[in-house]
Coordinates of N, CA and C and ligand atoms in Angstrom, one line a residue:
X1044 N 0.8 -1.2 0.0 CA 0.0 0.0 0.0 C 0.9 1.3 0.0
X1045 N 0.5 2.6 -1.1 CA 1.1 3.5 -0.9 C 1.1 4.7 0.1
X1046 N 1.6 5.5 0.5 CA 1.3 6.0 1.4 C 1.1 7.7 1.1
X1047 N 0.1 7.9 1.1 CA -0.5 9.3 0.6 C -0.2 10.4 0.9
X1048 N 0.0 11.3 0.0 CA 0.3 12.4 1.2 C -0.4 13.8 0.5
X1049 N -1.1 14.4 1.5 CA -2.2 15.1 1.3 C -2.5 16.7 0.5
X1050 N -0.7 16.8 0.2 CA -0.5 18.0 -0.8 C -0.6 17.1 -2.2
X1051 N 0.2 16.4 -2.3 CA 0.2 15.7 -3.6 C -1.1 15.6 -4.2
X1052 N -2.4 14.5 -3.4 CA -3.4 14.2 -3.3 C -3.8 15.7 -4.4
X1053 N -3.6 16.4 -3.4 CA -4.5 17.8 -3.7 C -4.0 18.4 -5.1
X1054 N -2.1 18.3 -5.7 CA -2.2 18.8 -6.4 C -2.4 18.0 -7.4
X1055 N -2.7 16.8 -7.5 CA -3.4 15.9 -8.5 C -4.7 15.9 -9.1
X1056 N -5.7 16.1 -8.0 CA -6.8 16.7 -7.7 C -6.9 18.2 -8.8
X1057 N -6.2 18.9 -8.2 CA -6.4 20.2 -9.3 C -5.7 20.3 -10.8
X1058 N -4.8 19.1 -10.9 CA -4.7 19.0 -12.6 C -5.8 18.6 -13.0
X1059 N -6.1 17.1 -12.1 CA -7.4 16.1 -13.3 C -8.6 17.6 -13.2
X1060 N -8.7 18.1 -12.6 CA -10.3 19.1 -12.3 C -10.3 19.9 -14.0
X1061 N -9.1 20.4 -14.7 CA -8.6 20.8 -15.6 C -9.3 20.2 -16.8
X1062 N -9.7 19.3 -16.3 CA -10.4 18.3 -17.9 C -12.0 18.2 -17.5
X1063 N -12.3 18.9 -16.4 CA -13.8 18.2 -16.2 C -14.4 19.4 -17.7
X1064 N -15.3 18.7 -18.0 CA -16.2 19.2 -19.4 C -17.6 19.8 -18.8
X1065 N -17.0 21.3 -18.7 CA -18.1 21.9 -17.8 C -18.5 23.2 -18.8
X1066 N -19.5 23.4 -19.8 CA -19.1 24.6 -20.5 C -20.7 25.2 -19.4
X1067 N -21.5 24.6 -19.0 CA -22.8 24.9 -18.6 C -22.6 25.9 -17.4
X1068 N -22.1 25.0 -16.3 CA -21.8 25.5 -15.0 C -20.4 25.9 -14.7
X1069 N -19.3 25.4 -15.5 CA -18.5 26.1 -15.0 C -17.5 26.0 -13.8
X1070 N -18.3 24.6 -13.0 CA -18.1 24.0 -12.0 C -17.4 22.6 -11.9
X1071 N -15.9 23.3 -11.6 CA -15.2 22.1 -11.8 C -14.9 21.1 -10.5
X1072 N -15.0 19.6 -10.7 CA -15.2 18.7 -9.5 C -13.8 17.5 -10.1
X1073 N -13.5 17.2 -9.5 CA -13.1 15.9 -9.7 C -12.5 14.6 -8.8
X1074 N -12.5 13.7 -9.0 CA -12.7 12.6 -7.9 C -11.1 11.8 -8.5
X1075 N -10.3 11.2 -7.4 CA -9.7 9.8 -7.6 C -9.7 9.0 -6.8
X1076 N -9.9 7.9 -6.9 CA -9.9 6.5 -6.0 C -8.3 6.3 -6.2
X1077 N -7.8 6.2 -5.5 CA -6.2 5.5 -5.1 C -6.6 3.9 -4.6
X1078 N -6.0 3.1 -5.4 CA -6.1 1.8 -5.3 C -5.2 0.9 -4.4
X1079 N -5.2 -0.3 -3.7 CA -4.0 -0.4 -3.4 C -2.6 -0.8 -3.9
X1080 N -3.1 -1.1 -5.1 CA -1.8 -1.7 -6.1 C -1.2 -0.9 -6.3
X1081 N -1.5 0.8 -6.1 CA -1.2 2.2 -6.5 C -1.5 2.5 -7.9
X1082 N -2.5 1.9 -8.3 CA -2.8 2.5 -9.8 C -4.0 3.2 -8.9
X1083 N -4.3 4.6 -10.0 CA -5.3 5.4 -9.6 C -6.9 5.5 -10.5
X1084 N -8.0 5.8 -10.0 CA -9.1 5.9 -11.0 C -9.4 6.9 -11.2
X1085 N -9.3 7.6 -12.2 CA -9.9 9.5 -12.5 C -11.4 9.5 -12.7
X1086 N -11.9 10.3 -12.5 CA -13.2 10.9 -12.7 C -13.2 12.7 -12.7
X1087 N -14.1 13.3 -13.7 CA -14.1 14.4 -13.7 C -15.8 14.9 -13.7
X1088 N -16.4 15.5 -14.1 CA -17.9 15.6 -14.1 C -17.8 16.2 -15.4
X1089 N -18.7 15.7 -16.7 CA -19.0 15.4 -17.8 C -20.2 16.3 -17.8
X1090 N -21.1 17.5 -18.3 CA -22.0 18.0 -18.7 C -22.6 17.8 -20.2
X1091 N -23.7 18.0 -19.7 CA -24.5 17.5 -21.2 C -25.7 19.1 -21.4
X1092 N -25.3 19.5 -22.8 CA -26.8 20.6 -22.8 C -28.0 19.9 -22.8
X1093 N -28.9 19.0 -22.6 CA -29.8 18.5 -22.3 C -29.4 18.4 -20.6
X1094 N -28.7 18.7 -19.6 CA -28.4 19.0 -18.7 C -28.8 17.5 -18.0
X1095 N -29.7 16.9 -18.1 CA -29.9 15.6 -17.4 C -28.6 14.6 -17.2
X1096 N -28.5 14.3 -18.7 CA -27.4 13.5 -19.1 C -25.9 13.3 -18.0
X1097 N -25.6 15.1 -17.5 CA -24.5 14.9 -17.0 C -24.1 14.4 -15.9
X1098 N -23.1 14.2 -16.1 CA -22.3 12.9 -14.8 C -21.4 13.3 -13.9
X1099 N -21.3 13.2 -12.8 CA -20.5 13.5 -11.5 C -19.5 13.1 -11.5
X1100 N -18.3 14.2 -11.4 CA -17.0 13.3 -11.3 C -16.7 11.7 -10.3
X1101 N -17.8 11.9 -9.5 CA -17.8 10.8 -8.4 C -18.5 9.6 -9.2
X1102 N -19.3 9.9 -9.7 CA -19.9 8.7 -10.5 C -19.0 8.2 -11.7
X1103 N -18.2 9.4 -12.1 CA -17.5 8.7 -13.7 C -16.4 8.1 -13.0
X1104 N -15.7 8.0 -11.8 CA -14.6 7.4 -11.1 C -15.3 5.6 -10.8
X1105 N -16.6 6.4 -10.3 CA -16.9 4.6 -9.9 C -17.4 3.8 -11.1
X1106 N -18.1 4.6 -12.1 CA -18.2 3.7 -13.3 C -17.0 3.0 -13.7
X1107 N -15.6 3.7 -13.4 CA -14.8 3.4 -14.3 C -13.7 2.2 -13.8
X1108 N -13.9 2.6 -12.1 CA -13.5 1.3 -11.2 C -13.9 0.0 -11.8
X1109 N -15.2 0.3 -12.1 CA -15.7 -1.0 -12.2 C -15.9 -1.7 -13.8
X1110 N -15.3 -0.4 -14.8 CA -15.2 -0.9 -15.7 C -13.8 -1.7 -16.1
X1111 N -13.2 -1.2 -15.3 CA -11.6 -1.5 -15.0 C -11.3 -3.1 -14.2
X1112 N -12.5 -3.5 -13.8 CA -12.3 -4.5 -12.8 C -12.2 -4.6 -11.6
X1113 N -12.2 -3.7 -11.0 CA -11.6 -3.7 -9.8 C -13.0 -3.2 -8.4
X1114 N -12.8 -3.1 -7.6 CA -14.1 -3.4 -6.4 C -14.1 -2.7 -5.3
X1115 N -14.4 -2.4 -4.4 CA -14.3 -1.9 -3.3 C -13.2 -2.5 -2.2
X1116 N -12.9 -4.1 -2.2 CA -11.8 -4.4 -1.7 C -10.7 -3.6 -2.4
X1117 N -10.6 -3.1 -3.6 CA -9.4 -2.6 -4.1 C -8.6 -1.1 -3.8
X1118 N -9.8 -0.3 -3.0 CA -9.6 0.9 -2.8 C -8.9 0.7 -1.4
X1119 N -8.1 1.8 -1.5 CA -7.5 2.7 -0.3 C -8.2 3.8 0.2
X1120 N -8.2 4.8 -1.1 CA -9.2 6.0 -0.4 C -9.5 6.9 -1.5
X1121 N -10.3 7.5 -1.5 CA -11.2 8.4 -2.7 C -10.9 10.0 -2.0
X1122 N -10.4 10.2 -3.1 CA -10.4 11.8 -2.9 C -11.3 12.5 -3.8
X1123 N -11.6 14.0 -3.1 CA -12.4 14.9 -3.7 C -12.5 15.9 -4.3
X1124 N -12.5 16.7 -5.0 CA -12.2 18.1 -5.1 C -13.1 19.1 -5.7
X1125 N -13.5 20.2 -5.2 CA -14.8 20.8 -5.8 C -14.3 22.4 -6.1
X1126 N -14.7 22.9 -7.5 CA -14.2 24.3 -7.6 C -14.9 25.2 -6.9
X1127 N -14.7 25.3 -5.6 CA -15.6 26.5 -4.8 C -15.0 26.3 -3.5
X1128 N -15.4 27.8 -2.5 CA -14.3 27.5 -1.5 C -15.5 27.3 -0.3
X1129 N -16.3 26.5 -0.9 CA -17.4 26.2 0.3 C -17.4 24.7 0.8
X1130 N -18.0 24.2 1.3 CA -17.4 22.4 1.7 C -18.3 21.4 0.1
X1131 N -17.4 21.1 -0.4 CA -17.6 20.3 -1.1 C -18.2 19.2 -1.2
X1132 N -19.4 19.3 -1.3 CA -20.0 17.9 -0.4 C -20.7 17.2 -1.8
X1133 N -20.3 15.9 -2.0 CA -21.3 14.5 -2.9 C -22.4 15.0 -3.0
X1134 N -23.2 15.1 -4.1 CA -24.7 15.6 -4.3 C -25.4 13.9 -3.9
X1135 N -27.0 14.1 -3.5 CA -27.1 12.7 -3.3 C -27.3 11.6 -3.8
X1136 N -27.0 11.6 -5.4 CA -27.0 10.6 -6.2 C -25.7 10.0 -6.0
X1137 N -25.0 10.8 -6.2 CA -23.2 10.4 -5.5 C -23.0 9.7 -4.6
X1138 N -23.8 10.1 -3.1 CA -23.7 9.2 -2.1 C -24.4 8.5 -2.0
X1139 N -25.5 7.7 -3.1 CA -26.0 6.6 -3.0 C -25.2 6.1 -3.6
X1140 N -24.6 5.8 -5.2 CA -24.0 5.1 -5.5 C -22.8 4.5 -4.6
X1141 N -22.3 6.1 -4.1 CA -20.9 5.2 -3.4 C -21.3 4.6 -2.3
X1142 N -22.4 4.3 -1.8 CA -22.8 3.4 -0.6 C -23.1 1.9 -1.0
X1143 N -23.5 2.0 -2.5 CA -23.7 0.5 -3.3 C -22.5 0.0 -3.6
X1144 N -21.0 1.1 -3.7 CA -19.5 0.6 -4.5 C -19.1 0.3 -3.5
X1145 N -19.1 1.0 -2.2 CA -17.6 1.7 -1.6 C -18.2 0.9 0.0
X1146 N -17.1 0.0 0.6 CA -17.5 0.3 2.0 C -17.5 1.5 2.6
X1147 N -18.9 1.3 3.6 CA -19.5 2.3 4.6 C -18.3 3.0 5.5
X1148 N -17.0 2.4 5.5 CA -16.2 3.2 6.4 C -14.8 3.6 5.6
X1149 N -15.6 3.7 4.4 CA -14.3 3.9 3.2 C -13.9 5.5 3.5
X1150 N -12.6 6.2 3.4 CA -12.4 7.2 4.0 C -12.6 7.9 2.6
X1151 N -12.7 9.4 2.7 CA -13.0 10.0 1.4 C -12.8 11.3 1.9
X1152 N -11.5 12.2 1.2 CA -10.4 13.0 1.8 C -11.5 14.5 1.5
X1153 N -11.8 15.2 2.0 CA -12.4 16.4 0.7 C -11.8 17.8 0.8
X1154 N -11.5 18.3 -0.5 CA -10.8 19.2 -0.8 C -11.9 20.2 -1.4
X1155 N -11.8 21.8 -1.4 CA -12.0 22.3 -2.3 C -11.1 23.7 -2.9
X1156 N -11.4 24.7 -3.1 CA -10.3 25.3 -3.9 C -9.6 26.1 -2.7
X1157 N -9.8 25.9 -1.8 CA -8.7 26.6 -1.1 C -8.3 25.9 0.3
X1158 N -7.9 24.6 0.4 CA -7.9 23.6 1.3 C -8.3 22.7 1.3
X1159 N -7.4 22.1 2.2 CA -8.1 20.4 2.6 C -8.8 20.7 3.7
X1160 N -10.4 19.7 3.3 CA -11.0 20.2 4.6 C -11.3 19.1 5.7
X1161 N -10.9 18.0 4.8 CA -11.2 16.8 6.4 C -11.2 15.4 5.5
X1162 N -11.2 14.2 6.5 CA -11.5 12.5 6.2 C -12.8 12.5 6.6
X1163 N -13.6 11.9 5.8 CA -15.2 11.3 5.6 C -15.3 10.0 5.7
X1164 N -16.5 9.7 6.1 CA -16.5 8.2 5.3 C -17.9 8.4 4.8
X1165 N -18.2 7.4 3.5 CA -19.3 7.0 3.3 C -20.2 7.3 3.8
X1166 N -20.2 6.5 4.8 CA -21.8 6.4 6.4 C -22.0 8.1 6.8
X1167 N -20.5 8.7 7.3 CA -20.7 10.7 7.1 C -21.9 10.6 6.3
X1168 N -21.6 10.5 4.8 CA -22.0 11.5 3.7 C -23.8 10.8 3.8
X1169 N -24.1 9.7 3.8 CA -25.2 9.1 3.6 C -25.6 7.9 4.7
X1170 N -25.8 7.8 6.1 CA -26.1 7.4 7.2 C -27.6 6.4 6.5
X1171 N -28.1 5.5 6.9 CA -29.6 5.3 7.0 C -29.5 4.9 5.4
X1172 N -28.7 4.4 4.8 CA -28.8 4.2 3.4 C -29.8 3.1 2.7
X1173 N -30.4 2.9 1.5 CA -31.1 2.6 1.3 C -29.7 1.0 0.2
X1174 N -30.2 0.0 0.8 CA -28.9 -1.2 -0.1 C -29.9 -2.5 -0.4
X1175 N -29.1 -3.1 -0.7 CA -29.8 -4.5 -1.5 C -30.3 -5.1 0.0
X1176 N -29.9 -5.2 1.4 CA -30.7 -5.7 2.7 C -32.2 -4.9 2.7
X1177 N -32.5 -3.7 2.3 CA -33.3 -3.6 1.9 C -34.6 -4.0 1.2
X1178 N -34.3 -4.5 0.0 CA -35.1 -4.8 -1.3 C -35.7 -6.5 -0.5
X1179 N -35.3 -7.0 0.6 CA -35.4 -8.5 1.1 C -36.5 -8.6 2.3
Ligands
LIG1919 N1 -21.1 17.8 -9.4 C1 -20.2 16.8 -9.3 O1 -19.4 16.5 -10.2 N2 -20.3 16.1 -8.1 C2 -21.1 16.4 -7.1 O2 -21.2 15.6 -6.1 C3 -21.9 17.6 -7.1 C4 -22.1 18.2 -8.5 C5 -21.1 18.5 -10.7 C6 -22.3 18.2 -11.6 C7 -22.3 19.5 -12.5 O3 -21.5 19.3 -13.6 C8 -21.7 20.6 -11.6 O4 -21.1 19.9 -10.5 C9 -22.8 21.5 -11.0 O5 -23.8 20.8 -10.3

């Protein structure tokens, strides 16, 4: 396992943000999952003018985990980053999915443009979640 270190994190975070495809809002986000093999998973948030369509950088990270193969055993930790200097918080489509990918005590670093603001976990962002023990 690598061992993170939370400037890096951050200025990684503000390259990948660089590519999010935001001509709408304007509003750049972007996500990495750090794995523990040390390969990493990018996500940026994708906009669409039909405005529905578009995708969360948090969601294009976990789509891509899993297009990649790899699972929630495979993560270390998910970082965040949001262009605004207010707490960057998962919208709550975000934190449902990641309560379907990610263990509940998975850490998730959040950043936005002018600091790191703290370690999360999952259960933080979305407590009381709705999962497959449910549907039973
Ligand atoms: N956005 C994210 O990428 N993640 C979130 O958790 C909140 C919102 C994006 C979607 C849209 O492109 C922009 O931020 C403004 O809502």
């Amino acid at each position: 396992m690598s061992k993170l270190n939370q400037e890096e994190v951050y200025a990684e975070l503000k390259k990948l943000k660089e590519n999010a495809y935001v001509p709408y809002s304007k509003f750049k986000v972007s996500c990495i999952i750090y794995l523990k093999n040390g390969i990493k998973v990018f996500g940026v948030n994708v906009e669409n003018a039909a405005y529905n369509p578009t995708i969360c950088a948090e969601r294009t990270a976990l789509s891509q985990l899993i297009t990649q193969g790899y699972n929630k055993n495979d993560i270390e930790m998910i970082a965040l980053y949001t262009d605004s200097n207010k707490f960057g918080s998962p919208c709550g489509t975000c934190r449902q999915t990641l309560s379907e990918l990610v263990f509940e005590n998975q850490s998730i670093w959040v950043y936005n443009n002018k600091e790191f603001l703290g370690c999360y976990t999952v259960k933080d962002f979305l407590p009381y979640s709705f999962s497959f023990e449910n549907l039973t």
